[in-house]
mmCIF file of C-alpha atoms and ligand atoms in Angstrom:
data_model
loop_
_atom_site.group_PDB
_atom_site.id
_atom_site.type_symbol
_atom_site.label_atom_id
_atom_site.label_comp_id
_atom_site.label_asym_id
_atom_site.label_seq_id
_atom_site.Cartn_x
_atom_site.Cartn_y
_atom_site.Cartn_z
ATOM 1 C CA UNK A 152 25.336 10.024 -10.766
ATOM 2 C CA UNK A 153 21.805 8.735 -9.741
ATOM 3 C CA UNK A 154 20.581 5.767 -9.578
ATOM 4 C CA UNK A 155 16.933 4.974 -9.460
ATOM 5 C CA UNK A 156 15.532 2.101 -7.775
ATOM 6 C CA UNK A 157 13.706 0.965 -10.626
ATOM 7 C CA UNK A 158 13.403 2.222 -14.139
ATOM 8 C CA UNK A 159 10.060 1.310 -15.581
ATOM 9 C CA UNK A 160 10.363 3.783 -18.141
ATOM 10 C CA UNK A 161 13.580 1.978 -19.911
ATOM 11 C CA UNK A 162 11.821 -1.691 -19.639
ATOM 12 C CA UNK A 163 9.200 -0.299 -21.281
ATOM 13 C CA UNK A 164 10.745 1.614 -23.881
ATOM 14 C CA UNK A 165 12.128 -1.627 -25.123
ATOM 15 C CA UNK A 166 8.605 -2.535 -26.067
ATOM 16 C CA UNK A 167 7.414 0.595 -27.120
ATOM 17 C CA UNK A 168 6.969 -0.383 -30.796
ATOM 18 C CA UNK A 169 5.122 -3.882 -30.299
ATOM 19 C CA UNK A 170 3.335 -2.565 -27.688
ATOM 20 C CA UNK A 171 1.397 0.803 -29.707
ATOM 21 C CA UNK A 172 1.039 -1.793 -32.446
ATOM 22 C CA UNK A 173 -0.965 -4.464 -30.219
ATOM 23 C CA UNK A 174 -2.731 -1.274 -28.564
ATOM 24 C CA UNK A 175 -4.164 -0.340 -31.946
ATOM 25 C CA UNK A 176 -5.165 -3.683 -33.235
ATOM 26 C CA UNK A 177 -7.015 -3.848 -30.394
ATOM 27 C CA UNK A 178 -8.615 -0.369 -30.383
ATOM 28 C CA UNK A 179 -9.461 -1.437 -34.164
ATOM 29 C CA UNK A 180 -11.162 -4.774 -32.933
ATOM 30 C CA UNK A 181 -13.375 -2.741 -30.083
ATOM 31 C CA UNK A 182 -13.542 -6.167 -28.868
ATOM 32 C CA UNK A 183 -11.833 -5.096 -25.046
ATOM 33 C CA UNK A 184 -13.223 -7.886 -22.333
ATOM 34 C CA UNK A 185 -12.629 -11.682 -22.511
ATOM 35 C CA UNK A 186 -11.386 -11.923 -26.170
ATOM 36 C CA UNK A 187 -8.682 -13.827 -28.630
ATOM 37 C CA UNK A 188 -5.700 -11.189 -26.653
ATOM 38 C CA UNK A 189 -7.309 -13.080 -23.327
ATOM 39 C CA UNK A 190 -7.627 -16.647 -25.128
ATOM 40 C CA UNK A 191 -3.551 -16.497 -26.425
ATOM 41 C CA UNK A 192 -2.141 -15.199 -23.047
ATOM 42 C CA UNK A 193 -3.936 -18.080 -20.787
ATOM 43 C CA UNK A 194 -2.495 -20.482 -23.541
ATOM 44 C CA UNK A 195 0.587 -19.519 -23.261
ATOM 45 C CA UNK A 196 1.194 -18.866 -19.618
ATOM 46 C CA UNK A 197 -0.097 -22.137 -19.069
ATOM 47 C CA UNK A 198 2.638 -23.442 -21.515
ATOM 48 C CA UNK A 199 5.101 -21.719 -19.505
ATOM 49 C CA UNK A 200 3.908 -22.490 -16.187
ATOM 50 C CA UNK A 201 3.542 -26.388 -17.439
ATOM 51 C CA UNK A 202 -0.130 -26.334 -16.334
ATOM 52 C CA UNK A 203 -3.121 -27.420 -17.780
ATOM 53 C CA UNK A 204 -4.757 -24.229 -17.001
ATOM 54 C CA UNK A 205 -4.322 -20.510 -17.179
ATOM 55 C CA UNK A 206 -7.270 -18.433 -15.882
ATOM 56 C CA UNK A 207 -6.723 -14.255 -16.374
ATOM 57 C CA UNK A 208 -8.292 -11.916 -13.285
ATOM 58 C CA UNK A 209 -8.042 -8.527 -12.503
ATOM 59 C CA UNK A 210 -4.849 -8.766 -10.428
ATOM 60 C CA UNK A 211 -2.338 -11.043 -8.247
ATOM 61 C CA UNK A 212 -4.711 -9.875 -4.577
ATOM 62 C CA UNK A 213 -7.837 -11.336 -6.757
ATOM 63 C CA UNK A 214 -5.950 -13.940 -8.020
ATOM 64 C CA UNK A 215 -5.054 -15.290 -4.340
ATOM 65 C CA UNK A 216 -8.735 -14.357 -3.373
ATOM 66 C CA UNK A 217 -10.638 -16.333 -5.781
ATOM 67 C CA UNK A 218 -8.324 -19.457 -5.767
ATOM 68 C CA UNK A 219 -9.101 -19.537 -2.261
ATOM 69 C CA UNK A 220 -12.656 -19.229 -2.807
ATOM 70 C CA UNK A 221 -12.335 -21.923 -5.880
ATOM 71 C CA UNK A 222 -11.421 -24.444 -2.444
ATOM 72 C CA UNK A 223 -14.427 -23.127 -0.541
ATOM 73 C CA UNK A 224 -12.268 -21.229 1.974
ATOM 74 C CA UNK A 225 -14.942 -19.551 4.433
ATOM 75 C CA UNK A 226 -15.369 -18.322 8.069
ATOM 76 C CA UNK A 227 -14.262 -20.387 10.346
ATOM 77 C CA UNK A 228 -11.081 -21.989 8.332
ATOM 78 C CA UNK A 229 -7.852 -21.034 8.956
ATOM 79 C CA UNK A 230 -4.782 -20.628 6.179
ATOM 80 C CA UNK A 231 -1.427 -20.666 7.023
ATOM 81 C CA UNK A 232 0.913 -17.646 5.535
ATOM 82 C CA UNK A 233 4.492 -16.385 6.217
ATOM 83 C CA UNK A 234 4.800 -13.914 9.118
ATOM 84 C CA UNK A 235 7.111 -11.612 6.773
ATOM 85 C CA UNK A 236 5.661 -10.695 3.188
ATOM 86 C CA UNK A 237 3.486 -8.570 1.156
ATOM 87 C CA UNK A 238 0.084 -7.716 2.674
ATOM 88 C CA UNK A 239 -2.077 -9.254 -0.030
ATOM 89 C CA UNK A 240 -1.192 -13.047 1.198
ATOM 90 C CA UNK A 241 -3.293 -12.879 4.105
ATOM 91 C CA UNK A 242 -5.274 -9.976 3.357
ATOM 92 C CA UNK A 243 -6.944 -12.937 0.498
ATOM 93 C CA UNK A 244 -7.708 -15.280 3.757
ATOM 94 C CA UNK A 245 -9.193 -12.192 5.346
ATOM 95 C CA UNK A 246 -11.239 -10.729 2.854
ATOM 96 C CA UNK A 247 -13.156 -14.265 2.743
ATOM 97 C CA UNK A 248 -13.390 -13.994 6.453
ATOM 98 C CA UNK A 249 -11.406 -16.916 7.218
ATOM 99 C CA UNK A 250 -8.069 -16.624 9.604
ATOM 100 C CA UNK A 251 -4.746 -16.138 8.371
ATOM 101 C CA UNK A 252 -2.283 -18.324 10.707
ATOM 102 C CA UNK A 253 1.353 -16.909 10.717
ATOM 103 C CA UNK A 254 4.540 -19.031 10.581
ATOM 104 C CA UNK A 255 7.940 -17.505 10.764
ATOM 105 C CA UNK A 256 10.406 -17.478 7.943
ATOM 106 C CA UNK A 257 13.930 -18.874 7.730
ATOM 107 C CA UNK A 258 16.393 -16.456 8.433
ATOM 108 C CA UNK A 259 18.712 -17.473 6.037
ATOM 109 C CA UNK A 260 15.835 -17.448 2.624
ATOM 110 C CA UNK A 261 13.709 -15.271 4.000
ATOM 111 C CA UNK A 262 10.578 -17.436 2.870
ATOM 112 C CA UNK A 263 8.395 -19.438 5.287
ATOM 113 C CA UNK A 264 10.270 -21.924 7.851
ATOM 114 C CA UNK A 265 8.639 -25.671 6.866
ATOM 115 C CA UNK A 266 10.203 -26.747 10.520
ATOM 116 C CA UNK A 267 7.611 -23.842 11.820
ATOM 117 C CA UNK A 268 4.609 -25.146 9.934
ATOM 118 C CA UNK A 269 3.326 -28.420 11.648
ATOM 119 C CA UNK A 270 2.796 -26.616 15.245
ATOM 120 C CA UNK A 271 0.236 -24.477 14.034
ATOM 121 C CA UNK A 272 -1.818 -26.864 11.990
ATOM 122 C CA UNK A 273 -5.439 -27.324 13.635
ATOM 123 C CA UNK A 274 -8.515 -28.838 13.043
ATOM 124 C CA UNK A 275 -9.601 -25.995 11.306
ATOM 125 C CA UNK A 276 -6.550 -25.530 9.032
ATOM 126 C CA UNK A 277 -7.547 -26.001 5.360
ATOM 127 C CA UNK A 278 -4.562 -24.595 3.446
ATOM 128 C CA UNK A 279 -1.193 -23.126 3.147
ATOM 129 C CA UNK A 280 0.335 -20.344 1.211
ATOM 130 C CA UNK A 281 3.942 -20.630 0.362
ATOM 131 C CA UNK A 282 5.361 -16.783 -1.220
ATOM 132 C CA UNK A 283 8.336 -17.429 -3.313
ATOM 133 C CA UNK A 284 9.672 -13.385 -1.757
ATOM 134 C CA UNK A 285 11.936 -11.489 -3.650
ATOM 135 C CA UNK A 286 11.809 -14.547 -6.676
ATOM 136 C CA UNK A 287 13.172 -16.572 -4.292
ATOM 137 C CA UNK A 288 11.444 -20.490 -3.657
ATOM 138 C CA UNK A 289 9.564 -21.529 -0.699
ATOM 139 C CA UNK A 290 10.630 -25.225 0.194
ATOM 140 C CA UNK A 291 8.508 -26.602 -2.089
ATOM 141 C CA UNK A 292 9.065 -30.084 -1.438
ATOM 142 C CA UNK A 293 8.611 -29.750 2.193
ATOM 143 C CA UNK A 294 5.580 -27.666 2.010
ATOM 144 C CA UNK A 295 4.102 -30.382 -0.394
ATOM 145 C CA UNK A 296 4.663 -33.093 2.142
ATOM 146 C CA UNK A 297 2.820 -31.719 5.127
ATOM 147 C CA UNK A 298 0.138 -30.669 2.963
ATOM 148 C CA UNK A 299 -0.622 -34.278 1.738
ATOM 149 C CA UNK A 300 0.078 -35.519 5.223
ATOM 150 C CA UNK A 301 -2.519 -33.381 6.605
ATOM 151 C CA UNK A 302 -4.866 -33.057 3.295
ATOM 152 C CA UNK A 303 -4.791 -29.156 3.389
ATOM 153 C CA UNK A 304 -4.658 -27.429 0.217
ATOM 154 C CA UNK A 305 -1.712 -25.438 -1.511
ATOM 155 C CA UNK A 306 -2.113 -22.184 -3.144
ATOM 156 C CA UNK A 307 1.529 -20.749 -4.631
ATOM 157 C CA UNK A 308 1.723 -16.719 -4.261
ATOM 158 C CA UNK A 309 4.030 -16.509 -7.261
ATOM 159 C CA UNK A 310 3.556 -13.324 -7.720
ATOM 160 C CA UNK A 311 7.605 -11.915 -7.475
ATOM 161 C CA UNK A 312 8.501 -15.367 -9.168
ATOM 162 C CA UNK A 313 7.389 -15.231 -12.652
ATOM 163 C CA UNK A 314 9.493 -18.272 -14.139
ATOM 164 C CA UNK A 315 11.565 -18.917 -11.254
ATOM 165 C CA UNK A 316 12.426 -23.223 -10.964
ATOM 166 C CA UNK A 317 12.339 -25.354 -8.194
ATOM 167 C CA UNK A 318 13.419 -28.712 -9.480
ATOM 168 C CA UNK A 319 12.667 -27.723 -12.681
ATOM 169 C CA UNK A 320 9.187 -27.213 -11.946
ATOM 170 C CA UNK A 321 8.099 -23.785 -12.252
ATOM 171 C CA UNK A 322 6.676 -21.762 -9.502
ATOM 172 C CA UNK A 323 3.253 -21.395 -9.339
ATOM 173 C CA UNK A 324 2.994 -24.739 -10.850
ATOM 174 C CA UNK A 325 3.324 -27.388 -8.044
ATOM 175 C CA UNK A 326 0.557 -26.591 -5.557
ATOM 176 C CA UNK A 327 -2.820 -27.341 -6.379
ATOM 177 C CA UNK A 328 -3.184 -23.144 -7.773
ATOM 178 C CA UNK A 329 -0.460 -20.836 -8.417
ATOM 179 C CA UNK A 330 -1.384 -17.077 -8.289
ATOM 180 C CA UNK A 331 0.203 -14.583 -9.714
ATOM 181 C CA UNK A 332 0.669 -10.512 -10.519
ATOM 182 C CA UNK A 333 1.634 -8.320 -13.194
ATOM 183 C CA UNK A 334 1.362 -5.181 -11.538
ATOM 184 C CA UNK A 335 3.927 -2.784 -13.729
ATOM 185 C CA UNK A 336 7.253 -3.350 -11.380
ATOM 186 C CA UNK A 337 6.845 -7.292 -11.416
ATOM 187 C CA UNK A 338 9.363 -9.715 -13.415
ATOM 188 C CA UNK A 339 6.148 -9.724 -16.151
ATOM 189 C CA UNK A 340 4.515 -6.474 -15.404
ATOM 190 C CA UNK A 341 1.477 -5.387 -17.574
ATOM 191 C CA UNK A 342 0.837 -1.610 -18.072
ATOM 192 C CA UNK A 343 -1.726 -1.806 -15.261
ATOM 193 C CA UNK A 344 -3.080 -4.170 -12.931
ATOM 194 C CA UNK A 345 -3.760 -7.248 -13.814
ATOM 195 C CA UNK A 346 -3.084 -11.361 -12.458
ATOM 196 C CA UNK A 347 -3.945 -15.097 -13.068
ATOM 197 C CA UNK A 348 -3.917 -18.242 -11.627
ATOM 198 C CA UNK A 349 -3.281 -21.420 -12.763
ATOM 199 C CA UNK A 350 -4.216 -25.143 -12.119
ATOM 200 C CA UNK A 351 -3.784 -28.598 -12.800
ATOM 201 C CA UNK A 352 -7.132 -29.135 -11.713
ATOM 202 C CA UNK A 353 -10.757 -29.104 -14.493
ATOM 203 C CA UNK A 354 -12.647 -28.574 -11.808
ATOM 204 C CA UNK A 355 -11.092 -25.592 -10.026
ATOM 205 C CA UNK A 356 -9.885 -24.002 -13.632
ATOM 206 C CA UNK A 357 -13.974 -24.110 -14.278
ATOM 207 C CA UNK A 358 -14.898 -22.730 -10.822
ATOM 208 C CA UNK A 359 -12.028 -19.476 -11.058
ATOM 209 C CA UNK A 360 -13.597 -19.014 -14.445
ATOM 210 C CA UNK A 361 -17.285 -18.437 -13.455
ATOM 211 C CA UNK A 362 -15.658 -16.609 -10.336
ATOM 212 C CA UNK A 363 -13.852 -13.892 -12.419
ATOM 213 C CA UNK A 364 -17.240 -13.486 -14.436
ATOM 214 C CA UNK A 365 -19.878 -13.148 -11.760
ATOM 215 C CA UNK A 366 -20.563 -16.222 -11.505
ATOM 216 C CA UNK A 367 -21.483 -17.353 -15.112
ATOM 217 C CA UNK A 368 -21.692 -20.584 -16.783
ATOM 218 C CA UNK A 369 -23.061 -18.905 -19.559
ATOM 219 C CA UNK A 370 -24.104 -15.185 -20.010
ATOM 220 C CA UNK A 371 -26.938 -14.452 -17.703
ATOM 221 C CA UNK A 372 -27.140 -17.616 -15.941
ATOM 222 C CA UNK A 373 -25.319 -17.407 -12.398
ATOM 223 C CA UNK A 374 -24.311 -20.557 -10.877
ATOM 224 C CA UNK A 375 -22.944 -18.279 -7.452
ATOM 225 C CA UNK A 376 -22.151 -15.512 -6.788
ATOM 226 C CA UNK A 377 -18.786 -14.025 -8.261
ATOM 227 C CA UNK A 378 -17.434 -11.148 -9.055
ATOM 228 C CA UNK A 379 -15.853 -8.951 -12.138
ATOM 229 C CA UNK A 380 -11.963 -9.643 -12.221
ATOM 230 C CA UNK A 381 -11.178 -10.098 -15.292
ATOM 231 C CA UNK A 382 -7.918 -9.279 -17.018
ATOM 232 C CA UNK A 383 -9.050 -7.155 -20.537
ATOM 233 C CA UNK A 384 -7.810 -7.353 -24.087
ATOM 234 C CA UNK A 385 -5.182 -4.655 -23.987
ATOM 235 C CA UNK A 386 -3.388 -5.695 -21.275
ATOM 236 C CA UNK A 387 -3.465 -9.121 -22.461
ATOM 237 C CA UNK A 388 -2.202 -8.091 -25.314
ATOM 238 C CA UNK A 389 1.004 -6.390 -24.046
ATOM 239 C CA UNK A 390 1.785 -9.368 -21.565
ATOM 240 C CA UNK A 391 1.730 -11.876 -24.627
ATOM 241 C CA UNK A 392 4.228 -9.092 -26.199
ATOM 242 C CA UNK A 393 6.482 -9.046 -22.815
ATOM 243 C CA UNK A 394 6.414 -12.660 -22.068
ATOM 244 C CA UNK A 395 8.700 -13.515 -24.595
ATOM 245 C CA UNK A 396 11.147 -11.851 -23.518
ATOM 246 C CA UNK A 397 10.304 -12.825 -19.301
ATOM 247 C CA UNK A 398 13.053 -15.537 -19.505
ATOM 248 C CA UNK A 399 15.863 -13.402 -21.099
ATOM 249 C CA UNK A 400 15.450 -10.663 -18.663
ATOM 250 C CA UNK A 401 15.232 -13.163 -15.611
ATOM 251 C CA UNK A 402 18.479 -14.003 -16.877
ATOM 252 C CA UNK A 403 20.004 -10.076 -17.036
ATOM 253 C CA UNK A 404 18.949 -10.149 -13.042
ATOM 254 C CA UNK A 405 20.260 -13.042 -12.582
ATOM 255 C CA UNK A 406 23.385 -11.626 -14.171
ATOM 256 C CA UNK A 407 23.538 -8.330 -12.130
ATOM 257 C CA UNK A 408 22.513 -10.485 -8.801
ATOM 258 C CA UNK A 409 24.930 -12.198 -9.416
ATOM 259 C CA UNK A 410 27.028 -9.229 -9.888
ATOM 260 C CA UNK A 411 26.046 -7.462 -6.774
ATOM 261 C CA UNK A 412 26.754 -10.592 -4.601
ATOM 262 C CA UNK A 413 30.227 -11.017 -5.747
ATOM 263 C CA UNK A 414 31.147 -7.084 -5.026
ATOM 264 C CA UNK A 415 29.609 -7.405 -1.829
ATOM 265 C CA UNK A 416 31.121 -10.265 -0.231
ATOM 266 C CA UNK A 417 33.612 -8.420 1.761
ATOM 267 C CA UNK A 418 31.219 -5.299 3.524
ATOM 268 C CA UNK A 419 29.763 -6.185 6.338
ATOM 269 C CA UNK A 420 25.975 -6.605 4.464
ATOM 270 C CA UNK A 421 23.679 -10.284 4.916
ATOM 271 C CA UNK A 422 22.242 -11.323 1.465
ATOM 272 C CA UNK A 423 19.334 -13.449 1.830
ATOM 273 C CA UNK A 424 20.673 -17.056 0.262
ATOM 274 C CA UNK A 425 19.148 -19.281 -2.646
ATOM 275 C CA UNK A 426 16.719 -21.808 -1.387
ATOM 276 C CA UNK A 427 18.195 -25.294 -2.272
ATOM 277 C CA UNK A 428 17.862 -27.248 -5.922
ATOM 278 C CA UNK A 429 16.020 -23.543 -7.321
ATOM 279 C CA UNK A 430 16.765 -21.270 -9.814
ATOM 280 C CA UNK A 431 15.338 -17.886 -8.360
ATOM 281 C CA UNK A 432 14.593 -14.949 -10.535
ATOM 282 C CA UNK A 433 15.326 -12.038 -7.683
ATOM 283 C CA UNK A 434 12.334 -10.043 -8.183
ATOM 284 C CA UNK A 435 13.706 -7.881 -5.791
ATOM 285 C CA UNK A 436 17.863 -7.499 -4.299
ATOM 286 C CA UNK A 437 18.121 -6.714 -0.768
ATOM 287 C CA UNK A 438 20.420 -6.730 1.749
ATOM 288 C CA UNK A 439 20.389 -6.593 5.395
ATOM 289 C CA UNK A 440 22.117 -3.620 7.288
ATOM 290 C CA UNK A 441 23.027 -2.410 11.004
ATOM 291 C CA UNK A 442 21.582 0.870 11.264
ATOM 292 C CA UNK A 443 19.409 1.148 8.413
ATOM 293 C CA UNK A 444 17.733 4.687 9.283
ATOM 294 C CA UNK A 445 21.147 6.007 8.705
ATOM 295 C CA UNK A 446 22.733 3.612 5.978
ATOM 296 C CA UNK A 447 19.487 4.908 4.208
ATOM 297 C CA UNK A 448 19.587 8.294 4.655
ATOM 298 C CA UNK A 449 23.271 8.551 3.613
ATOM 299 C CA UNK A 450 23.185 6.312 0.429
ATOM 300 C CA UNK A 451 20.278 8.550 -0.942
ATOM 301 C CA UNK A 452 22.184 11.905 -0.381
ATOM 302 C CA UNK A 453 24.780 10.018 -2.753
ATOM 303 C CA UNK A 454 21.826 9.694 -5.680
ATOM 304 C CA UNK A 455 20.956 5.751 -4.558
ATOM 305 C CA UNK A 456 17.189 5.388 -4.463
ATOM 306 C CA UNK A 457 16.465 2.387 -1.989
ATOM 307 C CA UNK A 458 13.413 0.908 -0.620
ATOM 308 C CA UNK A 459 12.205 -1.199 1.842
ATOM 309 C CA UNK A 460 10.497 -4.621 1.505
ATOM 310 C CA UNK A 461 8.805 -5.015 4.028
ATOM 311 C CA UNK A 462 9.136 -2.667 7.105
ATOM 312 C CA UNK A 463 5.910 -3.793 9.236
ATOM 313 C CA UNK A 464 5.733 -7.863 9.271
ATOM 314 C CA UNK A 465 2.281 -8.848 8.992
ATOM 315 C CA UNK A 466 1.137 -9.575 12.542
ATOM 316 C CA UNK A 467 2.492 -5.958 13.455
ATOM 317 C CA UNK A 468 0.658 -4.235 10.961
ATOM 318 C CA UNK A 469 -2.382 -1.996 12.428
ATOM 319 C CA UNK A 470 -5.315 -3.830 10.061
ATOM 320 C CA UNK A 471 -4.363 -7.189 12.539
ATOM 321 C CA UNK A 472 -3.803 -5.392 15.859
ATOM 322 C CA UNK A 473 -7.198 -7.260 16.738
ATOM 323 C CA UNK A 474 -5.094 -10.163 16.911
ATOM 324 C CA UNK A 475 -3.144 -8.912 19.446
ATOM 325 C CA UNK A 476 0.061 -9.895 18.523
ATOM 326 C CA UNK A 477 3.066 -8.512 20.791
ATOM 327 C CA UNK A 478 6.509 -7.804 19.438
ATOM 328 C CA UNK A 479 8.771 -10.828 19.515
ATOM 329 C CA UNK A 480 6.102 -13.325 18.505
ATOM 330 C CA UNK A 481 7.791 -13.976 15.389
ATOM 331 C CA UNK A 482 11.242 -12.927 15.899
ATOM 332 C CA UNK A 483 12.881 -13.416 12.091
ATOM 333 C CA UNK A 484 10.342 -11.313 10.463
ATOM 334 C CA UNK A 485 10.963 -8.854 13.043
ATOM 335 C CA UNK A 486 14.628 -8.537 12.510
ATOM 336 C CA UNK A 487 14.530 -8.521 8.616
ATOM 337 C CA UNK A 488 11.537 -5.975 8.688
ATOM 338 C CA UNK A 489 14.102 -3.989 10.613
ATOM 339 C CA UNK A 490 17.023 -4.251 8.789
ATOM 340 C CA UNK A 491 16.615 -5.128 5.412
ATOM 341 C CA UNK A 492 16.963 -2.667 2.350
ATOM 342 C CA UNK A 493 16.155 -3.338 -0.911
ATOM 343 C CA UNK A 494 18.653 -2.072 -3.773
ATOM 344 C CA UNK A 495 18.348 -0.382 -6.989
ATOM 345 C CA UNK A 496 17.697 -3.248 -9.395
ATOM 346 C CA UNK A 497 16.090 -3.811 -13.130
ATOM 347 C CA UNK A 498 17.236 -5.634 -15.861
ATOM 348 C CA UNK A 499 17.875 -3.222 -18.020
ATOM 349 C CA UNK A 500 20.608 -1.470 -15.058
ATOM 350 C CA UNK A 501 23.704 -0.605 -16.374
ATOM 351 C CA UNK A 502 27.535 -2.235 -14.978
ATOM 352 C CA UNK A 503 27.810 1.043 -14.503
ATOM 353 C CA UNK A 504 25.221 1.773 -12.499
ATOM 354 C CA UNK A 505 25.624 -1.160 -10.113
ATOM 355 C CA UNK A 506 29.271 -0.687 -9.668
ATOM 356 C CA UNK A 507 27.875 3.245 -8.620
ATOM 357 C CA UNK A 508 26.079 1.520 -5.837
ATOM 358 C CA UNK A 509 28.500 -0.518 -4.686
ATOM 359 C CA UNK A 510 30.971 2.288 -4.418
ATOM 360 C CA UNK A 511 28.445 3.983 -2.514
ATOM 361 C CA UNK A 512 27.363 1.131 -0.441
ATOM 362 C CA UNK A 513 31.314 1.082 0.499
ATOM 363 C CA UNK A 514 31.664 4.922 1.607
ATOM 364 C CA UNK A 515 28.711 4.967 3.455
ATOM 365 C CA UNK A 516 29.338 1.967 5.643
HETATM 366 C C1 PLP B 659 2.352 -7.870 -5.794
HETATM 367 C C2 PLP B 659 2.023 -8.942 -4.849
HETATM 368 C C3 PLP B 659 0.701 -9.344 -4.593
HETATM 369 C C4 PLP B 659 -0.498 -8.595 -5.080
HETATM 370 O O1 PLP B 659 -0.582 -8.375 -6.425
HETATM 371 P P1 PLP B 659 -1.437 -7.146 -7.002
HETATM 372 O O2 PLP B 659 -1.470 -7.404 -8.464
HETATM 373 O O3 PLP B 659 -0.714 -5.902 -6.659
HETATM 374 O O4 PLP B 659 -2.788 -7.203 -6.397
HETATM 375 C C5 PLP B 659 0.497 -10.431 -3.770
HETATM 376 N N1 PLP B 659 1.516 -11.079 -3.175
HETATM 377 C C6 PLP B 659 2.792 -10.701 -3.366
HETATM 378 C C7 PLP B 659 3.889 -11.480 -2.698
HETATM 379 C C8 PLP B 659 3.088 -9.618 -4.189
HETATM 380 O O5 PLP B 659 4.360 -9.236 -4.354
#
């Protein structure tokens, strides 16, 4: 048997006839930028979200970029990410040439540490980025708190957390912009790249929307400059297709997490826990082994494709070696960089399938 780690193909295929029928009414239309497709998604991801607004972009690193610009992040400010997660948090905070301040993450959640946080607030610190990693939900509440204490903005990276709760609230929805991705392999994954963001707020909604358009408060007139990220008709289309059905396939991987955590409990694996009063939506399922190199290399000779998430934490990765960061400086991204794995999961995976891995997880260790 094989198992791959993801199988985009069968998700798809699930679609296939509702998503060549929105592909050809939109061909038909020849309408393909900023459209009704556009108009319909942002309505209803803002009804999901519970937001007031919903505004499309090109994809989850330009929607992090472009919120941040929507708060006048510049040169000079600093904006304070988790240590351990996917390049595009603080690459955003770079690209604007402002400084990206790294804070360790719990060992136990594998999101960013709120005990960590107020040490490396400064002067110059103007926001925070919680990442809700692997679907699971930075400590909201906490996070919220030092932000109003210190008045420093909040910008969500939701992007592995499409409808994932905290309290009932929805990630992305709680700081003052949630950001988000639908690159193919996310919990809502369009059949390209594309992202949005989304706000409680007129007056940032307005800003990200002349933003994504070069600027534009009406065609031709530039207010600033901007840039093109927008998301376009047809993939707009297929998201509104795939978003009703986001919440029934959270719950199949909540199922098969579920699943995999029960058959586990007795190997000698660490599974990252569930942050407090949240309902994640495990964007990803990982586990942390002794001896990866090997764990890996055997498990995949038995058909089990596995992957890592994340092996280089971000203030060891060669694009930041300016900063000089030495190893040890932030000791529990280091260790789950070096020993996490991340298993085969999708929600359309067979019992099967998983009980495949688990066998195999069980020889090889
Ligand atoms: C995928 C992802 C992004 C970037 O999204 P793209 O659409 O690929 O640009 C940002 N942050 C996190 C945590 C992600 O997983």
């Amino acid at each position: 048997m094989k198992v791959p780690f993801y199988d985009l193909e069968k998700e798809n295929k699930l679609f296939e006839k509702e998503l060549t029928a929105s592909f050809k009414k939109t061909l038909s239309s020849s309408w393909f930028i900023l459209g009704n497709n556009v108009d319909l998604f942002e309505k209803e991801w803002a009804r999901y979200v519970k937001t007031k607004h919903a505004i499309s972009v090109g994809n989850g690193t330009d929607a992090l970029i472009l919120a941040l610009k929507a708060l006048d992040i510049k040169q000079g400010d600093e904006v304070i990410v988790p240590a351990y997660t996917f390049v595009a948090t603080a690459f955003a905070v770079s690209v604007l040439g402002a400084t990206p301040v790294f804070v360790d993450v719990d060992p136990k959640t594998h999101v960013i540490n709120p005990l960590l946080i107020e040490k490396k607030i400064t002067k110059k610190t103007r926001a925070i980025i919680p990442v809700h990693l692997y679907g699971n939900l930075a400590d909201m509440d906490e996070i919220m708190k030092i932000a109003k204490k210190h008045k420093l903005f909040v910008v969500e990276d939701a992007a592995q957390a499409h409808g994932a709760l905290y309290k009932n609230k929805k990630a992305g929805g709680i700081g003052d912009i949630g950001c988000f991705s639908f690159y193919p392999s996310k919990n809502l994954g369009a059949l390209g790249d594309a992202g949005i963001t989304v706000t409680q707020n007129k007056k940032i909604a307005d800003r990200l929307k002349s933003l994504r358009n070069y600027g534009q408060i009406k065609k031709y007139h530039s207010n600033e400059i901007g840039v093109n990220s927008r998301l376009d008709e047809i993939q707009a289309g297929f998201l509104y297709i795939k978003l009703k059905h986001l919440d029934s396939q959270n719950k199949k991987r909540r199922e098969l997490a579920a699943l995999y955590r029960r058959k586990l409990l007795d190997l000698p694996v660490i599974i990252p826990e569930d942050t407090k009063n949240s309902q994640p939506v495990h964007h990803l399922f990982t586990i942390q082994v002794k001896k990866r190199d090997t764990f890996i290399k055997k498990i995949e000779r038995l058909g089990v494709q596995v992957l890592i998430h994340y092996p280089v934490p971000l203030h060891l990765q060669k694009a930041y070696r300016k900063m000089q960061f030495k190893k040890g400086s932030f000791p529990e991204s280091e260790r789950i960089a070096d020993s996490t794995v991340s298993l085969p999961f999708f929600p359309s995976m067979s019992w099967e399938q998983l009980n495949y891995v688990v066998r195999s997880i069980q020889k090889v260790l």
